[in-house]
Amino acid sequence: MKSVRILAIESSCDETAAAVVENGETILASVVASQMTTHGKYGGVVPELASREHLRAIVPVVREALERSATRLPDLAAIAVTSGPGLVGSLLVGLTYAKSLSFATAVPLIAVNHIEGHIHAVILEARRDGNPVELPALALVASGGHTHLFEVREGLQYRLLGKTRDDAAGEAFDKVAKLLGFGYPGGPVIDRLAPYGDPRAVPFTFAKMKGNTLDFSFSGLKTAVLRWVEARDMTAEIAGRRELLKQSPVPSVEEWLAVTPKRTMDLLASFQQAVIHELLTRAAASAEACGASSVIVSGGVACNSGLRAAARAGDFPWPVHFPSPALSTDNAAMIAAAAFPKLERGEFASLDIAAQANLTLA
Ligand code: KG4
Ligand code: ZN
């Protein structure tokens, strides 16, 4: 088979990423420049700073991906780029750069939806590892910006079955961590600390959804955590953790344990358990509703070890595919993977394509 290389660029949120992927499944290079240290001190992504950091990183990141994969621009079959959804200023940096490269080299441009990228991260790895995703599949995409359930059919047709009506699952992790003084992003630190608490200690309840019962809502859970904190005097311990973060940007578990009482560990464990329960209950109901043969879980929250363990437990009857941690959070290899079938179908984008902050997949 003739080797087909795609250069992909991703800049929808706070990661500047470029990758070169061969034949839709061999990752020759995947470079991710994270802006975590820039946004960490603000407890969330600051859009203006994100655009500025993308501008700084885009040229070296793309150059590194080409160099590491020993690829020259004329070797490329296509240049793929995320056109949405995401922060418009961030998207524009990657999109404008990809268009310029395409214009200068006459290599065709392919526009990719970021959420489709997350789904393809899993499809790529599963196929490469000889355990392809069986279709129809139910895809749960849970990240800092999205919590969506899609039916994925042959021919890569998508149908939206449910989505969050307020906060995304990752956003709930981030807001709870910020509130409690654990910094940003919240998912990884809560994931690491949850095993030290009792997940049954704080009973969280979810309101019944009116209308589409496959939709999510996480803002009530966030408010419940806030009320729990307000009902206790936690000012000193929260200040202690903020102080720790100033001294050590990525504290060890031992350092966290030294400034966090057991009842707060219990709160973290119970909160994480509630999010996992919510995600998997609706994923199971959706998989049932569309007669799925398998389940895909992707997006940053797919890194969560509690979620992985629960989805692989015996009472979740579908085979579940997760991406490796490197392909769970934002990266460009997933954008190249999603672009490959578009290349085969000749679905190219014109050079006047716009960045779409609210682009939908289905
Ligand atoms: O996919 P991603 O890198 O960016 C978006 O498209 O939003 O996801 C980032 C989100 C953040 O909210 C982060 O807290 C969450 O994924 N996250 C996690 C974990 N690792 C990252 N959430 C729970 N457990 C984790 N281990
Ligand atoms: Zn993402």
mmCIF file of C-alpha atoms and ligand atoms in Angstrom:
data_model
loop_
_atom_site.group_PDB
_atom_site.id
_atom_site.type_symbol
_atom_site.label_atom_id
_atom_site.label_comp_id
_atom_site.label_asym_id
_atom_site.label_seq_id
_atom_site.Cartn_x
_atom_site.Cartn_y
_atom_site.Cartn_z
ATOM 1 C CA MET A 1 0.000 0.000 0.000
ATOM 2 C CA LYS A 2 1.231 3.510 -0.799
ATOM 3 C CA SER A 3 2.096 5.367 2.385
ATOM 4 C CA VAL A 4 -0.237 8.264 3.044
ATOM 5 C CA ARG A 5 0.865 10.852 5.598
ATOM 6 C CA ILE A 6 -1.350 13.439 7.198
ATOM 7 C CA LEU A 7 -0.051 16.379 9.213
ATOM 8 C CA ALA A 8 -2.659 17.394 11.794
ATOM 9 C CA ILE A 9 -2.867 20.544 13.882
ATOM 10 C CA GLU A 10 -4.997 20.991 17.016
ATOM 11 C CA SER A 11 -5.364 24.241 18.969
ATOM 12 C CA SER A 12 -8.990 24.317 20.130
ATOM 13 C CA CYS A 13 -8.365 24.867 23.841
ATOM 14 C CA ASP A 14 -5.147 25.022 25.864
ATOM 15 C CA GLU A 15 -2.918 22.529 24.079
ATOM 16 C CA THR A 16 -0.961 23.349 20.916
ATOM 17 C CA ALA A 17 -0.514 20.033 19.153
ATOM 18 C CA ALA A 18 0.777 18.674 15.861
ATOM 19 C CA ALA A 19 1.105 15.096 14.653
ATOM 20 C CA VAL A 20 2.084 13.138 11.575
ATOM 21 C CA VAL A 21 0.090 9.931 11.121
ATOM 22 C CA GLU A 22 0.624 7.353 8.381
ATOM 23 C CA ASN A 23 -2.255 5.453 6.762
ATOM 24 C CA GLY A 24 -4.679 6.610 9.450
ATOM 25 C CA GLU A 25 -3.135 4.498 12.198
ATOM 26 C CA THR A 26 0.645 4.728 12.583
ATOM 27 C CA ILE A 27 1.589 7.717 14.716
ATOM 28 C CA LEU A 28 4.999 8.819 13.411
ATOM 29 C CA ALA A 29 5.110 11.867 15.690
ATOM 30 C CA SER A 30 2.722 13.490 18.155
ATOM 31 C CA VAL A 31 3.826 16.704 19.840
ATOM 32 C CA VAL A 32 1.739 18.434 22.501
ATOM 33 C CA ALA A 33 2.701 21.747 24.122
ATOM 34 C CA SER A 34 0.560 22.154 27.206
ATOM 35 C CA GLN A 35 -0.320 25.563 28.642
ATOM 36 C CA MET A 36 -1.086 24.100 32.079
ATOM 37 C CA THR A 37 1.444 26.303 33.879
ATOM 38 C CA THR A 38 0.034 29.447 32.238
ATOM 39 C CA HIS A 39 -3.572 28.779 33.251
ATOM 40 C CA GLY A 40 -2.929 26.863 36.483
ATOM 41 C CA LYS A 41 -2.677 29.965 38.640
ATOM 42 C CA TYR A 42 -6.049 31.251 37.377
ATOM 43 C CA GLY A 43 -7.890 28.000 38.093
ATOM 44 C CA GLY A 44 -9.070 27.630 34.497
ATOM 45 C CA VAL A 45 -8.304 28.480 30.889
ATOM 46 C CA VAL A 46 -8.007 32.226 30.193
ATOM 47 C CA PRO A 47 -8.937 32.559 26.487
ATOM 48 C CA GLU A 48 -6.722 35.589 25.725
ATOM 49 C CA LEU A 49 -3.684 33.920 27.253
ATOM 50 C CA ALA A 50 -4.479 30.693 25.405
ATOM 51 C CA SER A 51 -4.423 32.448 21.991
ATOM 52 C CA ARG A 52 -1.144 34.146 22.843
ATOM 53 C CA GLU A 53 0.464 30.869 23.900
ATOM 54 C CA HIS A 54 -0.764 29.113 20.735
ATOM 55 C CA LEU A 55 0.853 31.859 18.655
ATOM 56 C CA ARG A 56 4.113 31.284 20.475
ATOM 57 C CA ALA A 57 4.007 27.495 20.154
ATOM 58 C CA ILE A 58 2.454 26.742 16.771
ATOM 59 C CA VAL A 59 5.550 27.079 14.539
ATOM 60 C CA PRO A 60 7.980 25.090 16.752
ATOM 61 C CA VAL A 61 5.375 22.405 17.517
ATOM 62 C CA VAL A 62 4.578 21.769 13.842
ATOM 63 C CA ARG A 63 8.272 21.863 12.954
ATOM 64 C CA GLU A 64 9.048 19.309 15.672
ATOM 65 C CA ALA A 65 6.321 16.936 14.456
ATOM 66 C CA LEU A 66 7.682 17.122 10.889
ATOM 67 C CA GLU A 67 11.280 16.654 12.032
ATOM 68 C CA ARG A 68 10.568 13.768 14.400
ATOM 69 C CA SER A 69 8.659 11.941 11.670
ATOM 70 C CA ALA A 70 11.265 12.825 9.007
ATOM 71 C CA THR A 71 8.497 14.284 6.871
ATOM 72 C CA ARG A 72 8.849 17.097 4.349
ATOM 73 C CA LEU A 73 5.812 19.210 3.539
ATOM 74 C CA PRO A 74 5.615 17.953 -0.094
ATOM 75 C CA ASP A 75 5.414 14.353 1.264
ATOM 76 C CA LEU A 76 2.032 15.084 2.820
ATOM 77 C CA ALA A 77 -1.252 13.832 1.407
ATOM 78 C CA ALA A 78 -3.216 16.341 3.479
ATOM 79 C CA ILE A 79 -3.060 18.906 6.248
ATOM 80 C CA ALA A 80 -5.815 18.341 8.803
ATOM 81 C CA VAL A 81 -6.899 20.912 11.335
ATOM 82 C CA THR A 82 -9.507 21.300 14.064
ATOM 83 C CA SER A 83 -12.076 23.865 12.903
ATOM 84 C CA GLY A 84 -14.307 23.632 16.007
ATOM 85 C CA PRO A 85 -15.740 23.426 18.590
ATOM 86 C CA GLY A 86 -13.512 25.335 21.000
ATOM 87 C CA LEU A 87 -12.294 28.804 21.902
ATOM 88 C CA VAL A 88 -12.499 30.891 18.763
ATOM 89 C CA GLY A 89 -9.211 32.740 19.333
ATOM 90 C CA SER A 90 -7.416 29.437 19.953
ATOM 91 C CA LEU A 91 -8.993 27.688 16.966
ATOM 92 C CA LEU A 92 -8.017 30.594 14.701
ATOM 93 C CA VAL A 93 -4.304 30.168 15.399
ATOM 94 C CA GLY A 94 -4.209 26.513 14.275
ATOM 95 C CA LEU A 95 -6.655 27.044 11.444
ATOM 96 C CA THR A 96 -4.865 30.073 10.009
ATOM 97 C CA TYR A 97 -1.522 28.316 10.183
ATOM 98 C CA ALA A 98 -2.895 25.176 8.536
ATOM 99 C CA LYS A 99 -4.487 27.235 5.761
ATOM 100 C CA SER A 100 -1.233 29.104 5.143
ATOM 101 C CA LEU A 101 0.713 25.841 4.906
ATOM 102 C CA SER A 102 -1.901 24.395 2.588
ATOM 103 C CA PHE A 103 -1.858 27.512 0.390
ATOM 104 C CA ALA A 104 1.925 27.635 0.246
ATOM 105 C CA THR A 105 2.420 23.929 -0.518
ATOM 106 C CA ALA A 106 -0.772 23.098 -2.435
ATOM 107 C CA VAL A 107 -1.307 20.168 -0.034
ATOM 108 C CA PRO A 108 -5.090 19.864 0.448
ATOM 109 C CA LEU A 109 -6.736 20.947 3.708
ATOM 110 C CA ILE A 110 -9.129 18.790 5.760
ATOM 111 C CA ALA A 111 -11.292 20.322 8.518
ATOM 112 C CA VAL A 112 -11.994 18.101 11.520
ATOM 113 C CA ASN A 113 -14.502 18.408 14.343
ATOM 114 C CA HIS A 114 -12.635 18.156 17.664
ATOM 115 C CA ILE A 115 -15.228 15.765 19.142
ATOM 116 C CA GLU A 116 -14.927 13.445 16.137
ATOM 117 C CA GLY A 117 -11.177 13.530 16.824
ATOM 118 C CA HIS A 118 -11.717 12.257 20.374
ATOM 119 C CA ILE A 119 -13.804 9.365 19.014
ATOM 120 C CA HIS A 120 -11.154 8.528 16.401
ATOM 121 C CA ALA A 121 -8.382 8.445 19.001
ATOM 122 C CA VAL A 122 -10.064 5.275 20.249
ATOM 123 C CA ILE A 123 -10.902 3.842 16.814
ATOM 124 C CA LEU A 124 -7.253 4.291 15.717
ATOM 125 C CA GLU A 125 -5.734 2.581 18.746
ATOM 126 C CA ALA A 126 -8.255 -0.250 18.829
ATOM 127 C CA ARG A 127 -7.641 -1.069 15.140
ATOM 128 C CA ARG A 128 -3.869 -0.762 15.519
ATOM 129 C CA ASP A 129 -3.946 -3.101 18.528
ATOM 130 C CA GLY A 130 -5.917 -5.734 16.618
ATOM 131 C CA ASN A 131 -9.114 -5.266 18.627
ATOM 132 C CA PRO A 132 -11.229 -3.034 16.349
ATOM 133 C CA VAL A 133 -14.280 -1.214 17.691
ATOM 134 C CA GLU A 134 -17.432 -3.114 16.773
ATOM 135 C CA LEU A 135 -20.122 -0.916 15.238
ATOM 136 C CA PRO A 136 -22.668 0.324 16.030
ATOM 137 C CA ALA A 137 -20.890 1.751 19.042
ATOM 138 C CA LEU A 138 -21.951 4.126 21.749
ATOM 139 C CA ALA A 139 -19.401 6.915 22.240
ATOM 140 C CA LEU A 140 -19.160 8.842 25.493
ATOM 141 C CA VAL A 141 -16.982 11.931 25.005
ATOM 142 C CA ALA A 142 -16.271 13.567 28.353
ATOM 143 C CA SER A 143 -13.771 16.385 28.639
ATOM 144 C CA GLY A 144 -13.411 19.875 30.031
ATOM 145 C CA GLY A 145 -15.672 21.275 27.334
ATOM 146 C CA HIS A 146 -18.026 18.439 26.367
ATOM 147 C CA THR A 147 -20.043 15.572 27.748
ATOM 148 C CA HIS A 148 -21.798 13.932 24.837
ATOM 149 C CA LEU A 149 -23.270 10.546 23.975
ATOM 150 C CA PHE A 150 -23.234 9.557 20.286
ATOM 151 C CA GLU A 151 -24.337 6.514 18.398
ATOM 152 C CA VAL A 152 -21.553 5.714 15.891
ATOM 153 C CA ARG A 153 -22.676 3.719 12.840
ATOM 154 C CA GLU A 154 -20.947 2.158 9.811
ATOM 155 C CA GLY A 155 -19.708 4.816 7.410
ATOM 156 C CA LEU A 156 -18.945 6.939 10.472
ATOM 157 C CA GLN A 157 -22.412 8.351 10.854
ATOM 158 C CA TYR A 158 -23.124 9.985 14.186
ATOM 159 C CA ARG A 159 -26.362 10.517 16.069
ATOM 160 C CA LEU A 160 -26.451 12.619 19.221
ATOM 161 C CA LEU A 161 -28.300 10.798 21.996
ATOM 162 C CA GLY A 162 -27.599 13.038 24.966
ATOM 163 C CA LYS A 163 -25.371 15.813 26.240
ATOM 164 C CA THR A 164 -24.803 17.954 29.279
ATOM 165 C CA ARG A 165 -27.260 20.763 29.853
ATOM 166 C CA ASP A 166 -24.813 22.766 31.948
ATOM 167 C CA ASP A 167 -21.262 21.921 33.044
ATOM 168 C CA ALA A 168 -19.130 19.305 31.313
ATOM 169 C CA ALA A 169 -17.892 16.398 33.454
ATOM 170 C CA GLY A 170 -14.270 17.625 33.329
ATOM 171 C CA GLU A 171 -15.455 21.124 34.186
ATOM 172 C CA ALA A 172 -17.140 19.720 37.316
ATOM 173 C CA PHE A 173 -13.810 18.130 38.329
ATOM 174 C CA ASP A 174 -12.029 21.430 37.644
ATOM 175 C CA LYS A 175 -14.543 23.572 39.569
ATOM 176 C CA VAL A 176 -14.626 21.285 42.615
ATOM 177 C CA ALA A 177 -10.809 21.145 42.720
ATOM 178 C CA LYS A 178 -10.579 24.919 42.446
ATOM 179 C CA LEU A 179 -13.140 25.421 45.204
ATOM 180 C CA LEU A 180 -11.224 23.102 47.536
ATOM 181 C CA GLY A 181 -7.793 24.584 46.768
ATOM 182 C CA PHE A 182 -6.445 21.691 44.676
ATOM 183 C CA GLY A 183 -5.549 23.849 41.648
ATOM 184 C CA TYR A 184 -6.101 23.269 37.925
ATOM 185 C CA PRO A 185 -6.781 20.939 36.191
ATOM 186 C CA GLY A 186 -8.894 19.167 38.769
ATOM 187 C CA GLY A 187 -9.399 15.745 37.170
ATOM 188 C CA PRO A 188 -5.884 14.351 37.575
ATOM 189 C CA VAL A 189 -5.487 15.407 41.230
ATOM 190 C CA ILE A 190 -8.944 14.192 42.301
ATOM 191 C CA ASP A 191 -8.253 10.910 40.464
ATOM 192 C CA ARG A 192 -4.992 10.455 42.401
ATOM 193 C CA LEU A 193 -6.511 11.310 45.786
ATOM 194 C CA ALA A 194 -9.908 9.572 45.516
ATOM 195 C CA PRO A 195 -8.505 6.157 46.569
ATOM 196 C CA TYR A 196 -7.671 7.720 49.978
ATOM 197 C CA GLY A 197 -11.317 8.530 50.726
ATOM 198 C CA ASP A 198 -14.554 6.613 51.206
ATOM 199 C CA PRO A 199 -16.758 6.935 48.089
ATOM 200 C CA ARG A 200 -19.889 6.183 50.165
ATOM 201 C CA ALA A 201 -19.207 8.817 52.833
ATOM 202 C CA VAL A 202 -21.100 11.731 51.210
ATOM 203 C CA PRO A 203 -24.345 10.694 49.518
ATOM 204 C CA PHE A 204 -24.896 12.865 46.429
ATOM 205 C CA THR A 205 -28.194 12.668 44.644
ATOM 206 C CA PHE A 206 -28.981 13.721 41.094
ATOM 207 C CA ALA A 207 -32.189 15.443 40.071
ATOM 208 C CA LYS A 208 -34.296 13.433 37.619
ATOM 209 C CA MET A 209 -33.939 14.826 34.096
ATOM 210 C CA LYS A 210 -37.073 16.205 32.493
ATOM 211 C CA GLY A 211 -37.260 15.758 28.718
ATOM 212 C CA ASN A 212 -34.387 13.706 27.271
ATOM 213 C CA THR A 213 -33.389 11.340 30.094
ATOM 214 C CA LEU A 214 -30.046 10.679 28.371
ATOM 215 C CA ASP A 215 -28.932 14.269 29.009
ATOM 216 C CA PHE A 216 -26.505 15.059 31.836
ATOM 217 C CA SER A 217 -26.433 17.820 34.417
ATOM 218 C CA PHE A 218 -23.418 18.396 36.651
ATOM 219 C CA SER A 219 -24.100 21.860 38.051
ATOM 220 C CA GLY A 220 -26.279 20.475 40.886
ATOM 221 C CA LEU A 221 -23.416 18.243 42.001
ATOM 222 C CA LYS A 222 -21.033 21.200 42.000
ATOM 223 C CA THR A 223 -23.538 23.206 44.099
ATOM 224 C CA ALA A 224 -23.938 20.281 46.511
ATOM 225 C CA VAL A 225 -20.164 20.260 47.037
ATOM 226 C CA LEU A 226 -20.235 24.027 47.602
ATOM 227 C CA ARG A 227 -23.015 23.673 50.234
ATOM 228 C CA TRP A 228 -21.090 20.864 51.946
ATOM 229 C CA VAL A 229 -18.016 23.107 52.141
ATOM 230 C CA GLU A 230 -20.026 26.117 53.366
ATOM 231 C CA ALA A 231 -21.549 24.024 56.148
ATOM 232 C CA ARG A 232 -18.067 23.336 57.549
ATOM 233 C CA ASP A 233 -15.214 25.615 58.439
ATOM 234 C CA MET A 234 -12.684 24.701 55.778
ATOM 235 C CA THR A 235 -11.046 28.098 55.234
ATOM 236 C CA ALA A 236 -7.736 27.174 56.866
ATOM 237 C CA GLU A 237 -7.258 23.845 55.118
ATOM 238 C CA ILE A 238 -8.136 25.354 51.711
ATOM 239 C CA ALA A 239 -5.631 28.173 52.333
ATOM 240 C CA GLY A 240 -3.044 25.536 53.315
ATOM 241 C CA ARG A 241 -3.454 23.766 49.974
ATOM 242 C CA ARG A 242 -3.257 27.021 48.000
ATOM 243 C CA GLU A 243 -0.018 27.765 49.858
ATOM 244 C CA LEU A 244 1.323 24.282 49.013
ATOM 245 C CA LEU A 245 0.554 24.891 45.321
ATOM 246 C CA LYS A 246 2.566 28.111 45.401
ATOM 247 C CA GLN A 247 5.577 26.197 46.687
ATOM 248 C CA SER A 248 5.193 23.047 44.632
ATOM 249 C CA PRO A 249 3.192 23.317 41.377
ATOM 250 C CA VAL A 250 2.580 19.543 41.186
ATOM 251 C CA PRO A 251 2.493 18.286 44.803
ATOM 252 C CA SER A 252 2.970 14.600 45.557
ATOM 253 C CA VAL A 253 0.182 12.531 47.103
ATOM 254 C CA GLU A 254 2.036 12.661 50.445
ATOM 255 C CA GLU A 255 2.180 16.460 50.295
ATOM 256 C CA TRP A 256 -1.571 16.625 49.591
ATOM 257 C CA LEU A 257 -2.330 14.159 52.382
ATOM 258 C CA ALA A 258 -0.369 16.312 54.822
ATOM 259 C CA VAL A 259 -2.710 19.279 54.233
ATOM 260 C CA THR A 260 -5.995 17.403 53.689
ATOM 261 C CA PRO A 261 -8.088 15.781 56.438
ATOM 262 C CA LYS A 262 -9.850 12.477 55.893
ATOM 263 C CA ARG A 263 -13.299 14.023 55.571
ATOM 264 C CA THR A 264 -12.116 16.056 52.539
ATOM 265 C CA MET A 265 -10.657 12.897 50.997
ATOM 266 C CA ASP A 266 -14.072 11.306 51.573
ATOM 267 C CA LEU A 267 -15.699 14.251 49.803
ATOM 268 C CA LEU A 268 -13.372 13.880 46.787
ATOM 269 C CA ALA A 269 -13.959 10.124 46.595
ATOM 270 C CA SER A 270 -17.740 10.549 46.864
ATOM 271 C CA PHE A 271 -17.782 13.331 44.268
ATOM 272 C CA GLN A 272 -15.749 11.252 41.796
ATOM 273 C CA GLN A 273 -17.957 8.250 42.446
ATOM 274 C CA ALA A 274 -21.063 10.351 41.720
ATOM 275 C CA VAL A 275 -19.644 11.600 38.391
ATOM 276 C CA ILE A 276 -18.644 8.068 37.356
ATOM 277 C CA HIS A 277 -22.062 6.720 38.266
ATOM 278 C CA GLU A 278 -23.778 9.466 36.278
ATOM 279 C CA LEU A 279 -21.579 8.939 33.196
ATOM 280 C CA LEU A 280 -21.891 5.169 33.145
ATOM 281 C CA THR A 281 -25.614 5.016 33.934
ATOM 282 C CA ARG A 282 -26.459 7.234 30.970
ATOM 283 C CA ALA A 283 -23.867 5.551 28.731
ATOM 284 C CA ALA A 284 -25.445 2.171 29.526
ATOM 285 C CA ALA A 285 -28.970 3.462 28.889
ATOM 286 C CA SER A 286 -27.825 4.963 25.566
ATOM 287 C CA ALA A 287 -25.967 1.810 24.512
ATOM 288 C CA GLU A 288 -29.134 -0.142 25.276
ATOM 289 C CA ALA A 289 -31.308 2.336 23.361
ATOM 290 C CA CYS A 290 -29.245 2.179 20.161
ATOM 291 C CA GLY A 291 -28.402 -1.528 20.298
ATOM 292 C CA ALA A 292 -24.660 -0.832 20.525
ATOM 293 C CA SER A 293 -22.166 -3.683 20.189
ATOM 294 C CA SER A 294 -19.447 -1.792 22.036
ATOM 295 C CA VAL A 295 -18.767 1.390 23.975
ATOM 296 C CA ILE A 296 -16.094 4.029 23.336
ATOM 297 C CA VAL A 297 -15.067 6.384 26.131
ATOM 298 C CA SER A 298 -12.893 9.348 25.182
ATOM 299 C CA GLY A 299 -11.896 12.902 26.156
ATOM 300 C CA GLY A 300 -9.780 14.004 29.115
ATOM 301 C CA VAL A 301 -12.102 12.425 31.692
ATOM 302 C CA ALA A 302 -11.440 9.026 30.045
ATOM 303 C CA CYS A 303 -8.063 9.165 31.866
ATOM 304 C CA ASN A 304 -9.903 8.681 35.162
ATOM 305 C CA SER A 305 -8.839 5.405 36.750
ATOM 306 C CA GLY A 306 -12.065 5.035 38.742
ATOM 307 C CA LEU A 307 -14.091 5.426 35.537
ATOM 308 C CA ARG A 308 -11.911 2.867 33.737
ATOM 309 C CA ALA A 309 -12.263 0.347 36.547
ATOM 310 C CA ALA A 310 -16.036 0.829 36.808
ATOM 311 C CA ALA A 311 -16.546 0.514 33.032
ATOM 312 C CA ARG A 312 -14.550 -2.710 32.999
ATOM 313 C CA ALA A 313 -16.394 -4.203 35.947
ATOM 314 C CA GLY A 314 -18.658 -7.182 35.356
ATOM 315 C CA ASP A 315 -21.958 -5.303 35.591
ATOM 316 C CA PHE A 316 -21.156 -3.163 32.527
ATOM 317 C CA PRO A 317 -21.990 -5.647 29.790
ATOM 318 C CA TRP A 318 -20.439 -4.004 26.682
ATOM 319 C CA PRO A 319 -16.819 -4.293 25.579
ATOM 320 C CA VAL A 320 -15.393 -0.846 26.420
ATOM 321 C CA HIS A 321 -12.599 0.860 24.497
ATOM 322 C CA PHE A 322 -10.551 3.597 26.156
ATOM 323 C CA PRO A 323 -7.722 5.562 24.542
ATOM 324 C CA SER A 324 -4.227 5.419 26.020
ATOM 325 C CA PRO A 325 -3.718 8.357 28.424
ATOM 326 C CA ALA A 326 -1.662 10.289 25.818
ATOM 327 C CA LEU A 327 -4.555 10.125 23.336
ATOM 328 C CA SER A 328 -7.284 10.799 25.949
ATOM 329 C CA THR A 329 -6.509 14.467 26.453
ATOM 330 C CA ASP A 330 -6.180 16.893 23.561
ATOM 331 C CA ASN A 331 -3.668 15.892 20.888
ATOM 332 C CA ALA A 332 -3.322 16.104 17.104
ATOM 333 C CA ALA A 333 -2.919 12.390 16.333
ATOM 334 C CA MET A 334 -6.668 12.020 16.909
ATOM 335 C CA ILE A 335 -7.312 14.820 14.398
ATOM 336 C CA ALA A 336 -5.195 13.021 11.789
ATOM 337 C CA ALA A 337 -7.049 9.782 12.541
ATOM 338 C CA ALA A 338 -10.427 11.461 11.986
ATOM 339 C CA ALA A 339 -9.119 13.100 8.798
ATOM 340 C CA PHE A 340 -8.031 9.811 7.187
ATOM 341 C CA PRO A 341 -11.514 8.598 6.147
ATOM 342 C CA LYS A 342 -12.247 12.121 4.890
ATOM 343 C CA LEU A 343 -9.106 11.944 2.742
ATOM 344 C CA GLU A 344 -10.265 8.615 1.323
ATOM 345 C CA ARG A 345 -13.638 10.182 0.510
ATOM 346 C CA GLY A 346 -12.063 13.342 -0.934
ATOM 347 C CA GLU A 347 -13.721 15.586 1.655
ATOM 348 C CA PHE A 348 -11.458 18.608 1.512
ATOM 349 C CA ALA A 349 -12.021 22.052 3.004
ATOM 350 C CA SER A 350 -11.717 25.287 1.121
ATOM 351 C CA LEU A 351 -9.249 27.911 2.256
ATOM 352 C CA ASP A 352 -12.033 30.245 3.375
ATOM 353 C CA ILE A 353 -13.386 27.848 6.012
ATOM 354 C CA ALA A 354 -14.134 29.633 9.316
ATOM 355 C CA ALA A 355 -13.381 28.622 12.900
ATOM 356 C CA GLN A 356 -16.641 27.556 14.542
ATOM 357 C CA ALA A 357 -16.682 27.818 18.323
ATOM 358 C CA ASN A 358 -19.984 25.915 18.559
ATOM 359 C CA LEU A 359 -19.506 23.379 15.757
ATOM 360 C CA THR A 360 -21.670 20.313 16.347
ATOM 361 C CA LEU A 361 -21.004 16.729 15.253
ATOM 362 C CA ALA A 362 -24.618 15.630 14.960
HETATM 363 O O1 KG4 B 1 -9.933 16.514 26.351
HETATM 364 P P1 KG4 B 1 -9.286 17.521 27.211
HETATM 365 O O2 KG4 B 1 -7.769 17.529 27.280
HETATM 366 O O3 KG4 B 1 -9.671 18.980 26.792
HETATM 367 C C1 KG4 B 1 -10.959 19.365 26.399
HETATM 368 O O4 KG4 B 1 -11.323 19.126 25.216
HETATM 369 O O5 KG4 B 1 -11.648 19.905 27.292
HETATM 370 O O6 KG4 B 1 -9.912 17.370 28.683
HETATM 371 C C2 KG4 B 1 -9.461 18.120 29.774
HETATM 372 C C3 KG4 B 1 -10.381 17.803 30.957
HETATM 373 C C4 KG4 B 1 -10.148 18.678 32.182
HETATM 374 O O7 KG4 B 1 -11.395 19.130 32.648
HETATM 375 C C5 KG4 B 1 -9.502 17.709 33.170
HETATM 376 O O8 KG4 B 1 -9.777 18.019 34.531
HETATM 377 C C6 KG4 B 1 -10.124 16.389 32.779
HETATM 378 O O9 KG4 B 1 -10.205 16.436 31.363
HETATM 379 N N1 KG4 B 1 -9.283 15.264 33.183
HETATM 380 C C7 KG4 B 1 -9.672 14.324 34.072
HETATM 381 C C8 KG4 B 1 -8.557 13.477 34.265
HETATM 382 N N2 KG4 B 1 -7.534 13.922 33.475
HETATM 383 C C9 KG4 B 1 -7.995 15.014 32.819
HETATM 384 N N3 KG4 B 1 -10.835 14.143 34.702
HETATM 385 C C10 KG4 B 1 -10.930 13.098 35.559
HETATM 386 N N4 KG4 B 1 -9.901 12.249 35.817
HETATM 387 C C11 KG4 B 1 -8.708 12.396 35.191
HETATM 388 N N5 KG4 B 1 -7.703 11.549 35.439
HETATM 389 ZN ZN ZN B 2 -10.834 17.717 23.880
#
